[in-house]
Short mmCIF file of C-alpha atoms in Angstrom, two decimals:
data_model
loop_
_atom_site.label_atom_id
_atom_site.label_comp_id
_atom_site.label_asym_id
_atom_site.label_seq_id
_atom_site.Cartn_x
_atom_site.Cartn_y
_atom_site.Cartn_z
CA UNK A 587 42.21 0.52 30.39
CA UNK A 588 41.50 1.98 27.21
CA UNK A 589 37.99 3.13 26.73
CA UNK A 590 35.58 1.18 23.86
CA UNK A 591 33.82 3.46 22.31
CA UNK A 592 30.63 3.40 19.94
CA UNK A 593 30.64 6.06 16.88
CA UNK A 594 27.03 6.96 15.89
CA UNK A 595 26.46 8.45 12.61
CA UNK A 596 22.97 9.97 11.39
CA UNK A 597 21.47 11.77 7.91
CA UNK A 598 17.97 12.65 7.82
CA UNK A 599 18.29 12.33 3.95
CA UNK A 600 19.92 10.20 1.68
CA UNK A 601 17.72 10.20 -1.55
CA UNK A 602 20.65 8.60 -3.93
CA UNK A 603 21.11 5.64 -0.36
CA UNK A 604 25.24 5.78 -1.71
CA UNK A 605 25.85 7.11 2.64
CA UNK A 606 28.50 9.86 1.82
CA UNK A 607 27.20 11.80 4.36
CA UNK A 608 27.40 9.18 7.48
CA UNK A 609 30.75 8.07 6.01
CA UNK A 610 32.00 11.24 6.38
CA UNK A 611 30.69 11.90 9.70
CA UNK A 612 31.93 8.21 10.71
CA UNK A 613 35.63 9.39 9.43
CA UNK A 614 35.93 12.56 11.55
CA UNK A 615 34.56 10.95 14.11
CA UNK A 616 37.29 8.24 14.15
CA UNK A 617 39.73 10.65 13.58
CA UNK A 618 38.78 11.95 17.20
CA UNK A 619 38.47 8.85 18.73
CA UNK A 620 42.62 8.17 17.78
CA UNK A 621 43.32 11.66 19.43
CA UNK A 622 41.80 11.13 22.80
CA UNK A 623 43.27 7.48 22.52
CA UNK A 624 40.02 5.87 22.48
CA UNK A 625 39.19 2.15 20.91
CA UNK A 626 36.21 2.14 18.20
CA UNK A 627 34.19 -0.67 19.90
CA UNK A 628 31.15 -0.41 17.09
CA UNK A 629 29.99 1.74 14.56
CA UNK A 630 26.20 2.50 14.93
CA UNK A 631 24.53 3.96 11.28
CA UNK A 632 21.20 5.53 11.46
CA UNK A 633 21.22 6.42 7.63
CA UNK A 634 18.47 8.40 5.62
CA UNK A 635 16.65 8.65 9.39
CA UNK A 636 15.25 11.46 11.08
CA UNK A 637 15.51 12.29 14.41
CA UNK A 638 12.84 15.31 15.07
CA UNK A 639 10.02 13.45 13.79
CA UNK A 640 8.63 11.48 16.94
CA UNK A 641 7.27 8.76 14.88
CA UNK A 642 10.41 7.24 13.69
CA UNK A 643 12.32 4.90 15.24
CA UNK A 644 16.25 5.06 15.15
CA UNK A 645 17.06 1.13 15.02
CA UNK A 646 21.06 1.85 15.71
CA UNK A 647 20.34 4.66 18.20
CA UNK A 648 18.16 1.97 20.25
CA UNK A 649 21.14 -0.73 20.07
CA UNK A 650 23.95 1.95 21.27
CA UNK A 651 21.47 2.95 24.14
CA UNK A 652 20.96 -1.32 25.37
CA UNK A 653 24.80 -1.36 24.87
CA UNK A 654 25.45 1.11 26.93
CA UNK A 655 22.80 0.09 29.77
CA UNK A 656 24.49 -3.16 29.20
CA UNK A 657 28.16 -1.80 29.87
CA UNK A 658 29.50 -3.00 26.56
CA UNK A 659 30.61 0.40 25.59
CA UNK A 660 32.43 2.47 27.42
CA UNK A 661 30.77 6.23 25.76
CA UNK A 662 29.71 8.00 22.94
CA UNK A 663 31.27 10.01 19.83
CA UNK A 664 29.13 11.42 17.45
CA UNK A 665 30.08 14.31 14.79
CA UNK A 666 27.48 16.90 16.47
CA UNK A 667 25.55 16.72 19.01
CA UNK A 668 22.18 17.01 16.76
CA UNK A 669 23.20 13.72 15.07
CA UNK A 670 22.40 11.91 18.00
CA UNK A 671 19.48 14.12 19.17
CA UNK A 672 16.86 16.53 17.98
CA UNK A 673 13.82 15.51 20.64
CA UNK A 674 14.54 16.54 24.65
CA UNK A 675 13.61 13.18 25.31
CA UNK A 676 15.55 11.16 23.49
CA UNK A 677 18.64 13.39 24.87
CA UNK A 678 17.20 12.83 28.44
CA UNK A 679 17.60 8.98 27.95
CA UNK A 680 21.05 9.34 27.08
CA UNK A 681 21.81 11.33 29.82
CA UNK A 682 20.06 9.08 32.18
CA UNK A 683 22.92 6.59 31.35
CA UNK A 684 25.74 9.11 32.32
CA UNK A 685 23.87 9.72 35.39
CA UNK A 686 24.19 5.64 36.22
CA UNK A 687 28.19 5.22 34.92
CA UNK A 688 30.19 7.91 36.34
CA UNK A 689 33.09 6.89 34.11
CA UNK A 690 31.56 6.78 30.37
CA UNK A 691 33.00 9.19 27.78
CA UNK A 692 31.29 11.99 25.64
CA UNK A 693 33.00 13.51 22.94
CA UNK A 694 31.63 15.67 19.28
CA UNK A 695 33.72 16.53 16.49
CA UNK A 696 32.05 20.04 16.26
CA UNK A 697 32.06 21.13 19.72
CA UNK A 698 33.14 20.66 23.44
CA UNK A 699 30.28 19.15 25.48
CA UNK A 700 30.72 16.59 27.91
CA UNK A 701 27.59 14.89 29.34
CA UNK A 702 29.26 13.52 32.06
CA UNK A 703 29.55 17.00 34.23
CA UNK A 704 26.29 18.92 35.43
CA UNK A 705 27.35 21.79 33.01
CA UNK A 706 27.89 19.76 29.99
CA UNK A 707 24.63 18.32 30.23
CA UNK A 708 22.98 21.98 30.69
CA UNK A 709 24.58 23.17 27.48
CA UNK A 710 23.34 19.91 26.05
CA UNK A 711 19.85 20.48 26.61
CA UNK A 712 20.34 24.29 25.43
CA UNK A 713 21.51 23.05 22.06
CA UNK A 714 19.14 20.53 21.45
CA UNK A 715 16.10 22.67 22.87
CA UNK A 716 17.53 24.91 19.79
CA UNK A 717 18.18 22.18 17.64
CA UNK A 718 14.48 21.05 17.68
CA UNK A 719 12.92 24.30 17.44
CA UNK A 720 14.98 24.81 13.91
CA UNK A 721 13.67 21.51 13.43
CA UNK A 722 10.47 22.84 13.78
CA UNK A 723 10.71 26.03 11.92
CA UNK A 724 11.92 24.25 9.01
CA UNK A 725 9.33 21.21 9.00
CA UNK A 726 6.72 24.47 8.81
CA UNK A 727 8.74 26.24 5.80
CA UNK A 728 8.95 22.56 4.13
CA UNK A 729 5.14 22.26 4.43
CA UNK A 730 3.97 25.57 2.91
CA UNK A 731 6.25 25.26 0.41
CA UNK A 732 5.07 22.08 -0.52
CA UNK A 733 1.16 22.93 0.13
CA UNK A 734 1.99 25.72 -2.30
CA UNK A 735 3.47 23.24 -5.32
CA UNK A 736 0.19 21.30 -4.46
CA UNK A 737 -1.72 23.87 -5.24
CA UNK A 738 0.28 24.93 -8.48
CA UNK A 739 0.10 20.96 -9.24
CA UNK A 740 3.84 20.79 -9.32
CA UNK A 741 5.60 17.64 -8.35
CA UNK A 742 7.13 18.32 -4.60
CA UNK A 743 10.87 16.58 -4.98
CA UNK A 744 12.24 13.51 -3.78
CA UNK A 745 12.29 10.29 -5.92
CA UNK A 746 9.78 9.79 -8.58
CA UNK A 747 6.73 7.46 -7.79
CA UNK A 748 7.04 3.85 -9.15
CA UNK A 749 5.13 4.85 -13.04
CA UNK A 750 7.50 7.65 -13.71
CA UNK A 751 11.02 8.55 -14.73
CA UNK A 752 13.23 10.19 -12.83
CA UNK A 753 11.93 13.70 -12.48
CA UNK A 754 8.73 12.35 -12.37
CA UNK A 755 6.70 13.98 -15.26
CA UNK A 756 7.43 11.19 -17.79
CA UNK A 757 5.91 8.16 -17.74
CA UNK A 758 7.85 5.28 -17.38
CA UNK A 759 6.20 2.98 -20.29
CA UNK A 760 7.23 -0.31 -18.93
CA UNK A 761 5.97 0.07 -15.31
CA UNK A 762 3.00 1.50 -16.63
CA UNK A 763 2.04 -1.71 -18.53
CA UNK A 764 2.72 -3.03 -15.26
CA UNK A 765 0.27 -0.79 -13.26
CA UNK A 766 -2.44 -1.20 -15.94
CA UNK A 767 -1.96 -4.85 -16.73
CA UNK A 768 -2.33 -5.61 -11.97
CA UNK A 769 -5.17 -3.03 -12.04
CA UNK A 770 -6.79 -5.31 -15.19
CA UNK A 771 -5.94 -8.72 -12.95
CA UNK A 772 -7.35 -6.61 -9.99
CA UNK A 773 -11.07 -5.64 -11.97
CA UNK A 774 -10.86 -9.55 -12.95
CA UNK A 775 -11.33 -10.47 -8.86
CA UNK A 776 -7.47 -11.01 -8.15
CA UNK A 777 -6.11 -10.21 -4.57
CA UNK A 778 -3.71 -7.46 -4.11
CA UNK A 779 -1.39 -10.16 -1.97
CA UNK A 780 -1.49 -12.93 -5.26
CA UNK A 781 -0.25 -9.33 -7.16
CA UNK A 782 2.44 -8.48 -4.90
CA UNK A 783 3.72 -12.12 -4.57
CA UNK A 784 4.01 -12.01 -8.37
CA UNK A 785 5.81 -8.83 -8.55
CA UNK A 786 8.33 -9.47 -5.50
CA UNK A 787 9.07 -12.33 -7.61
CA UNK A 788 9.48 -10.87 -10.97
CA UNK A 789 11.01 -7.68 -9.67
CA UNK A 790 8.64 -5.57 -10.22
CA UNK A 791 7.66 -2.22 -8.16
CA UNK A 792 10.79 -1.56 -6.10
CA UNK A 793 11.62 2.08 -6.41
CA UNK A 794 15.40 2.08 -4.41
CA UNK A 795 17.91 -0.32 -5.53
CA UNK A 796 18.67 -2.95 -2.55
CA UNK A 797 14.82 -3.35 -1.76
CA UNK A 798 14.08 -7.13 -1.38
CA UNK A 799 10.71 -7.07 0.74
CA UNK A 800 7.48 -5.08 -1.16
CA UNK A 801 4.77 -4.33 1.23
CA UNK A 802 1.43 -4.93 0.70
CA UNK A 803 0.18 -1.40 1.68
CA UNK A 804 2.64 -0.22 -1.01
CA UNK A 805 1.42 -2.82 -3.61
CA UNK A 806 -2.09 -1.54 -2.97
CA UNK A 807 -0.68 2.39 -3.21
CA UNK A 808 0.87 1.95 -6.50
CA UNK A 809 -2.68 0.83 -8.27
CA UNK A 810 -4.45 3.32 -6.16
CA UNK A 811 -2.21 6.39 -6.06
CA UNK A 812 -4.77 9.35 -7.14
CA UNK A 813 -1.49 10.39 -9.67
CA UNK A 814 -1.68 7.83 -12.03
CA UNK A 815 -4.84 9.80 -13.50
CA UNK A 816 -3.47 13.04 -12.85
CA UNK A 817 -4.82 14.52 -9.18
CA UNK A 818 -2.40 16.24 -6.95
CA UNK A 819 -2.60 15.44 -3.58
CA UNK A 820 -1.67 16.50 -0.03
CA UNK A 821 -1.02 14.57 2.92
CA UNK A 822 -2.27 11.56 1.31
CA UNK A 823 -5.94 13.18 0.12
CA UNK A 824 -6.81 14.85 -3.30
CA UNK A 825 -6.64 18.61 -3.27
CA UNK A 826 -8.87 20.93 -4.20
CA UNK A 827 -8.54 24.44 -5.66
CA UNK A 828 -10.82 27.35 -4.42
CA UNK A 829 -13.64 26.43 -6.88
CA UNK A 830 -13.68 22.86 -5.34
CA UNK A 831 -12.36 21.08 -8.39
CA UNK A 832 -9.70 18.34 -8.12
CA UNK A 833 -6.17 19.97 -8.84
CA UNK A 834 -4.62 18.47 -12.09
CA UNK A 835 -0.49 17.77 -11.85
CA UNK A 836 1.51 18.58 -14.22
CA UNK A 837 2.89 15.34 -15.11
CA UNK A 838 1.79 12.64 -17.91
CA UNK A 839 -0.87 10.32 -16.48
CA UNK A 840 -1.49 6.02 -16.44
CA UNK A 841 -5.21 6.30 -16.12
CA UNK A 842 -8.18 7.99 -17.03
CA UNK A 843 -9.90 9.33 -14.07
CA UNK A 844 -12.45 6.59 -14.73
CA UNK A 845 -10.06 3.90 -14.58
CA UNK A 846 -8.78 4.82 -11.77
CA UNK A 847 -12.00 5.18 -9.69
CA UNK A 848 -13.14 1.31 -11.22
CA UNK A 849 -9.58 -0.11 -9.21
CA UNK A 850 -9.94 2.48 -6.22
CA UNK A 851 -14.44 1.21 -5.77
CA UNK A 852 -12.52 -2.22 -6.30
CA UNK A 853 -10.44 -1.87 -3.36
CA UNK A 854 -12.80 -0.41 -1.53
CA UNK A 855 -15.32 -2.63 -1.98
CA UNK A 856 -13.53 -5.54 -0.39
CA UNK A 857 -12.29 -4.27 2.19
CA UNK A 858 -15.79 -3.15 3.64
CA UNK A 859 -17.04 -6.82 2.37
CA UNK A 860 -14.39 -8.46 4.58
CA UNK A 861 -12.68 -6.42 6.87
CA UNK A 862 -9.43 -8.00 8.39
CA UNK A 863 -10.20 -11.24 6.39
CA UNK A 864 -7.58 -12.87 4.12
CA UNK A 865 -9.52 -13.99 0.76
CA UNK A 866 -7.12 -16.22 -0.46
CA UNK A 867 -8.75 -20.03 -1.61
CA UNK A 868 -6.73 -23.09 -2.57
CA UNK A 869 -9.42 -24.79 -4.41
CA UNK A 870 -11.69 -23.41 -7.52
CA UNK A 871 -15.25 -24.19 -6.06
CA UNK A 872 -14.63 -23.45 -2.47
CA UNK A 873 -17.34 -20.96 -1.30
CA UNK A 874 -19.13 -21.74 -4.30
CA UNK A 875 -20.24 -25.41 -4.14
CA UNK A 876 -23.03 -26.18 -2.09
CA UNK A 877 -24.10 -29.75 -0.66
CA UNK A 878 -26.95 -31.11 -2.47
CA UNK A 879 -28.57 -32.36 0.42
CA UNK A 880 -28.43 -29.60 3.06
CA UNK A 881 -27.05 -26.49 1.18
CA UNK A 882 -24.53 -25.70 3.20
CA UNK A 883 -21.16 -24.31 1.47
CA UNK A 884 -18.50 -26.84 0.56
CA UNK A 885 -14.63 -26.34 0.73
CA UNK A 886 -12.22 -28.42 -1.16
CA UNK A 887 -9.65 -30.46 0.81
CA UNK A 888 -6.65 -32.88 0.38
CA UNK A 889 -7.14 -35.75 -0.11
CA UNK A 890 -4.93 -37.68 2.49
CA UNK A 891 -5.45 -40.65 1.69
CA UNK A 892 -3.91 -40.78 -2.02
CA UNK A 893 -0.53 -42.71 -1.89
CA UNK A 894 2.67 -40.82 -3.73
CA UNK A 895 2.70 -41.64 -7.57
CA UNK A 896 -0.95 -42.92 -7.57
CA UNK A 897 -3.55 -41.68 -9.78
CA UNK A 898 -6.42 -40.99 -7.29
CA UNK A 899 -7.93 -37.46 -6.75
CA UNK A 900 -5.82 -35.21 -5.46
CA UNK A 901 -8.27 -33.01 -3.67
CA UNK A 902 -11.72 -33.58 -3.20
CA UNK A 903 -15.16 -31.31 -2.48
CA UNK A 904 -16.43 -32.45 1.20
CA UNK A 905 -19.69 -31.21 2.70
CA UNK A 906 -18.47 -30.65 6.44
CA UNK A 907 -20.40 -31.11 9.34
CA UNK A 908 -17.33 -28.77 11.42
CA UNK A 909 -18.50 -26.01 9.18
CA UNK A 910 -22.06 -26.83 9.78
CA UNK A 911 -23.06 -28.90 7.00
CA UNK A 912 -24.80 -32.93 7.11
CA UNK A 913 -21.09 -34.46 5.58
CA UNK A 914 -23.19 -36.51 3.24
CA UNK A 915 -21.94 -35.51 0.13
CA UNK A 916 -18.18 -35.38 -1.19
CA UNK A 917 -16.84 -35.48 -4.47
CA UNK A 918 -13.22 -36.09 -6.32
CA UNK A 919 -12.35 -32.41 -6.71
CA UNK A 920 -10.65 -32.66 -10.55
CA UNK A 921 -13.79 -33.98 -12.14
CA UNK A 922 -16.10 -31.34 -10.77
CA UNK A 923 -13.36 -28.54 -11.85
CA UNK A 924 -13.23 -29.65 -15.48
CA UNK A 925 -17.00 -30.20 -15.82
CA UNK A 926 -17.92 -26.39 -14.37
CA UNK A 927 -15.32 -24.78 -16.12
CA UNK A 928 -16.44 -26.36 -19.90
CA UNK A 929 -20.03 -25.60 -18.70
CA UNK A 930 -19.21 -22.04 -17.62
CA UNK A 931 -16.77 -21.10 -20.79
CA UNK A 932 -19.39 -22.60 -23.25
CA UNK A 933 -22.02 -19.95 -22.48
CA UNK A 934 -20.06 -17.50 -22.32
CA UNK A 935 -18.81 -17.90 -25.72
CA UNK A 936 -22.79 -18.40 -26.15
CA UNK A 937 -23.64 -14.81 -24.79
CA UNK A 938 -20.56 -13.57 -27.30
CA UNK A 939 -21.89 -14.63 -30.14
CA UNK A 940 -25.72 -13.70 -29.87
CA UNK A 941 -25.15 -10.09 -28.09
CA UNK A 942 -24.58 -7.72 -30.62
CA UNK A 943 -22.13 -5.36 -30.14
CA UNK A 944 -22.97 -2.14 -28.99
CA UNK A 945 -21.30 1.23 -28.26
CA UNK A 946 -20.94 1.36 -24.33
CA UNK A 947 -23.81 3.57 -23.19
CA UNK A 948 -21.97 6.87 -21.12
CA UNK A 949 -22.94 7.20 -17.46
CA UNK A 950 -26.24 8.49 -17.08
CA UNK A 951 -25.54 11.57 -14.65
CA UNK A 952 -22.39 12.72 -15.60
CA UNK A 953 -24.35 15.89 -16.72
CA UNK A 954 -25.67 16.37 -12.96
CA UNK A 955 -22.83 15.72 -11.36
CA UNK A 956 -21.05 18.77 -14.00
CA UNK A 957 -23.98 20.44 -12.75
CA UNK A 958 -23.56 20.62 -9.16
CA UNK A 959 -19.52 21.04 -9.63
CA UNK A 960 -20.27 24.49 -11.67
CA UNK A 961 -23.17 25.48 -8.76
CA UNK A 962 -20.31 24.75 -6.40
CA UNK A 963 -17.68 27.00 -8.48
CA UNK A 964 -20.12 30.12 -9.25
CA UNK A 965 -20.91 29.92 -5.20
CA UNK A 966 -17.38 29.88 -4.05
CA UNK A 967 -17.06 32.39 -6.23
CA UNK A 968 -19.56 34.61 -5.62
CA UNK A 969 -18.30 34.79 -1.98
CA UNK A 970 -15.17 35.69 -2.96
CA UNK A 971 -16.22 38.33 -5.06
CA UNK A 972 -18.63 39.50 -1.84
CA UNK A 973 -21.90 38.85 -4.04
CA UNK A 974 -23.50 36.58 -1.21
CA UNK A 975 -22.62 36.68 2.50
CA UNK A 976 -19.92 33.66 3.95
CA UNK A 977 -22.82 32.28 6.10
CA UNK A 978 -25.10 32.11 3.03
CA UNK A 979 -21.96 30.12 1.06
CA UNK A 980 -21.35 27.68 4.13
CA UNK A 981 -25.56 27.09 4.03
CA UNK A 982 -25.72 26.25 0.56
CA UNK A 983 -22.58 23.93 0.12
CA UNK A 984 -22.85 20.90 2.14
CA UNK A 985 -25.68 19.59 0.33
CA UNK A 986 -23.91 20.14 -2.92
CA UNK A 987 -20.59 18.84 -1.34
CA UNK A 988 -22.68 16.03 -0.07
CA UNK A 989 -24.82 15.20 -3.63
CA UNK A 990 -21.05 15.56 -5.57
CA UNK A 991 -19.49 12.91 -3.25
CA UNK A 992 -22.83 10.72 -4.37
CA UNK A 993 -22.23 11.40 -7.71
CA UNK A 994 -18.86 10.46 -7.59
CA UNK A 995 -18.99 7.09 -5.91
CA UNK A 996 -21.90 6.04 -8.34
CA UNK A 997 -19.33 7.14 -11.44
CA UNK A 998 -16.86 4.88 -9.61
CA UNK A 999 -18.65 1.99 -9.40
CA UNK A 1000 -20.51 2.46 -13.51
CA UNK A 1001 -16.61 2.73 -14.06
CA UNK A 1002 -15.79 -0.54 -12.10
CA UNK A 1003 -18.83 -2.92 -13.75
CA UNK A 1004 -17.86 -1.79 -16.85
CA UNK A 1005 -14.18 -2.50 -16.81
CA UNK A 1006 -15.56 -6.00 -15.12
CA UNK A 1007 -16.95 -7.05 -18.21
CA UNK A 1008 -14.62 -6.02 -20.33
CA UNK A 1009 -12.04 -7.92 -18.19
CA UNK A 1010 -14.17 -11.23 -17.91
CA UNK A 1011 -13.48 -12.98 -20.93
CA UNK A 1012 -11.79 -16.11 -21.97
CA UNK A 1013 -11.85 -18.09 -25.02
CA UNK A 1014 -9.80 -21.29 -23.99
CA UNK A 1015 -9.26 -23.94 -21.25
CA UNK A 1016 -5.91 -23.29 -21.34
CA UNK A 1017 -6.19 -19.67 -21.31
CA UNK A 1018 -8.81 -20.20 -18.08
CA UNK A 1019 -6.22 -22.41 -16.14
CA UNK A 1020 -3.28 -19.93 -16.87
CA UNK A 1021 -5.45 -17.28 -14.49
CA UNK A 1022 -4.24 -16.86 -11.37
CA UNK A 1023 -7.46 -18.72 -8.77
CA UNK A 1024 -8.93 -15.67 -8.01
CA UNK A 1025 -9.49 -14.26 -11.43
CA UNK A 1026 -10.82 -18.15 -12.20
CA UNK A 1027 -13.22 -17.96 -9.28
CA UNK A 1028 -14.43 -14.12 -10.54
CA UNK A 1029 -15.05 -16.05 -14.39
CA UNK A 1030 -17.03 -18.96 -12.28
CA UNK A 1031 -19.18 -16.28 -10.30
CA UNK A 1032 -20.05 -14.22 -13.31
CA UNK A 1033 -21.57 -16.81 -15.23
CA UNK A 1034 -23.10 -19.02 -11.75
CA UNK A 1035 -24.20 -17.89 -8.45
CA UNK A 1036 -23.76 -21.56 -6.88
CA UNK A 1037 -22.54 -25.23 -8.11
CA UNK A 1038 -24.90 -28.00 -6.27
CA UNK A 1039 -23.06 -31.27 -5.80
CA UNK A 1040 -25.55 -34.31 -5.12
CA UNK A 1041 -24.75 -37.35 -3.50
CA UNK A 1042 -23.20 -40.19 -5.87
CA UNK A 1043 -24.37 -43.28 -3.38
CA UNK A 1044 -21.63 -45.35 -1.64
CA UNK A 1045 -18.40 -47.14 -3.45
CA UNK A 1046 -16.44 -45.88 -6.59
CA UNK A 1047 -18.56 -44.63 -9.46
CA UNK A 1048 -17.72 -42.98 -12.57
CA UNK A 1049 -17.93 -39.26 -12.56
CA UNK A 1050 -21.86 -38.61 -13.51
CA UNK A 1051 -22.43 -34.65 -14.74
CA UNK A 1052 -26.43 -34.89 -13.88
CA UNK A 1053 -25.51 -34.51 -10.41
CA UNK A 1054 -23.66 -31.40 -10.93
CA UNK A 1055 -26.64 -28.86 -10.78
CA UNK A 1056 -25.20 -25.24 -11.74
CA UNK A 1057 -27.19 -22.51 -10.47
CA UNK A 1058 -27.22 -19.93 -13.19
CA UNK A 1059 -27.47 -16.41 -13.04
#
């Protein structure tokens, strides 16, 4: 019986994702497979995947190992024997399937090694042992090489970040508008998911051609990324050079560094506000309309009894006694919309046109924090230059460390109120109910802290505004 036999193929790296390399590897390997006689049962592709990094999951490797436990194929040919391993252990569970099936088949295109005798599976573990120690050595030259661009504020390689041309020094203008016009939405109370939806739609974001799915944590990376205003970072955290400044890259930047600390306190801010919660509303008032009677929070909800093609309310605003309120008050949910959103976009224009416009007043202790950077600089300094002792440096710099982190987050969030109400405006109806809901909601809650909704009395009565109570700020 002629043997079935899976090929496995495997590149760490495949930055251009056109799979020369495991095409190449999957062409020898055939080759081989028609000189022992042997019939290519499957071809298993682990492309642009490492194997050293213990982290990483090999989707194709895992398959050929369950076909093999499952006796669908008959052995392995791969073009080295590194292509299918780099960690002991992964070798180990390979071999652990010889050990069970006497009669599978082992074969490499570079060398002779046959895991099915005692000494073929001795060399194996030599050569991988080897194989993951080079591994090693050159993860550790990759790593200082790249803590050194850091530290130059060079780029490190690889394909540019989503905001930049290839080569990524250049800005990309048209996913730049893109970047500043989510971060804008973002500063106006939108979610990161409503952004992401929009862009997976439009097209927007995906760095590698083929990429269908865009990931929220990537979404949320892109708006964040400490590069868009210039800092260099390493291992995902800014760097800093020996006088404890930020290092500056050498590329063109999206945002001032005070932009980009407004969207970064904005991010931040919600997710200590409501950790693991989704924030996502269907209806414009929901959270912010109170019952009249008991003040308990109302939600919106369909209305299930309107009948296809009739002209009821769609949705109504229903004190709840599930959520703990007295269910005595409910309202059509389209009339109460309307009537909040005239009330709220009529003082607004209001406060426009009797606050005088002013110069935006600078943040109050940017001189302080400069301050305590240059105390932190002469210090380092000084030790370096053996003026003051190493245990008088490491005395004297966590309080400044300490008081320039304090500084900072108080710049970030003058940075982020600022950008707020710059972003919170809206002259039209229209122009409100083009928003997405969350930006709507953010308009509502910067003009009213609460809408009260008092009970209309029993039966159908027209819409009455008096017993809409806004609660103004």
């Amino acid at each position: 019986m002629v043997p079935k036999i899976a090929v496995y193929t495997r590149i760490s790296r495949d930055d251009e994702g056109d799979g020369l390399g495991v095409t190449r590897q999957r062409e020898d390997c055939e080759r081989l497979t028609d000189l022992r006689g042997w019939a290519v049962a499957r071809i298993y592709e682990d492309n642009d995947v490492s194997a050293y990094k213990r982290n990483v999951r090999r989707p194709e490797f895992e398959l050929m190992l369950s076909d093999l436990a499952d006796g669908l194929i008959d052995g392995v040919v791969a073009y080295d024997l590194d292509r299918l391993a780099r960690q002991p252990k992964d070798l180990e569970r390979l071999i652990d399937m010889y050990d069970g099936r006497k009669r599978l088949v082992f074969a490499t295109v570079t060398n002779d090694v046959n895991l099915g005798t005692a000494d073929g599976r001795t060399m194996a573990r030599v050569m991988v042992a080897f194989a993951n120690k080079s591994s090693h050595d050159a993860s550790r030259r990759i790593q200082r090489k790249h803590l050194e661009l850091a530290r130059q504020g060079k780029p490190s390689g690889g394909p540019a970040p989503y905001g930049w041309l290839k080569g990524g020094r250049k800005v990309d203008p048209v996913a730049a508008e893109h970047i500043r016009a989510a971060q804008k939405e973002l500063l106006a109370g939108v979610r990161i998911g409503t952004i992401r939806t929009d862009w997976q739609r439009r097209g927007i974001g995906h760095t590698r051609e083929g990429t269908t799915r865009l990931p929220h944590h990537l979404v949320e990376h892109m708006l964040t990324n400490p590069r868009l205003c210039g800092y260099r970072t390493y291992h995902g955290e800014v760097l800093l050079d020996d006088d404890g400044l930020s290092v500056i890259g050498e590329w063109e930047t999206i945002n001032t560094v005070e932009e980009w600390e407004a969207v970064c306190a904005v991010v931040l801010e919600r997710k200590q506000k409501y950790p693991g919660r989704s924030l996502a509303r269907k209806y414009l008032l929901s959270g912010i309309a109170r019952c009249g009677l008991c003040h308990a929070k109302i939600r919106g909800q369909v209305n299930r009894r309107r009948k296809p093609g009739s002209t009821g309310p769609k949705f109504s605003y229903q004190c709840s006694v599930v959520n703990g309120g007295c269910g005595g008050v409910g309202r059509a949910g389209e009339a109460v919309d309307e009537f909040v959103i005239s009330l709220v976009l009529a003082e607004q224009r209001e406060r426009a046109a009797s606050s005088t416009v002013e110069e935006a007043e600078p943040w109050s202790n940017a001189s302080e924090l400069a301050d305590v950077e240059a105390d932190i600089a002469a210090l380092t300094q000084a030790a370096k230059a053996k003026e003051i002792t190493v245990s008088t440096l490491l005395q004297l710099l966590p309080d400044l460390e300490r008081r320039r982190d304090e500084l900072k987050v108080e710049r970030a969030r003058f940075s982020k109120k600022r950008q707020q109400a710059v972003s919170l405006h809206v002259d039209t109806v229209e122009d409100f109910l083009a928003l997405p809901l969350e930006r709507q909601q953010a308009l509502i809650l910067h003009s009213l802290s609460a809408v009260l909704i008092h009970p209309a009395g029993r039966g159908r009565r027209k819409f009455d505004p008096s017993l809409i109570e806004p609660v103004w700020r």
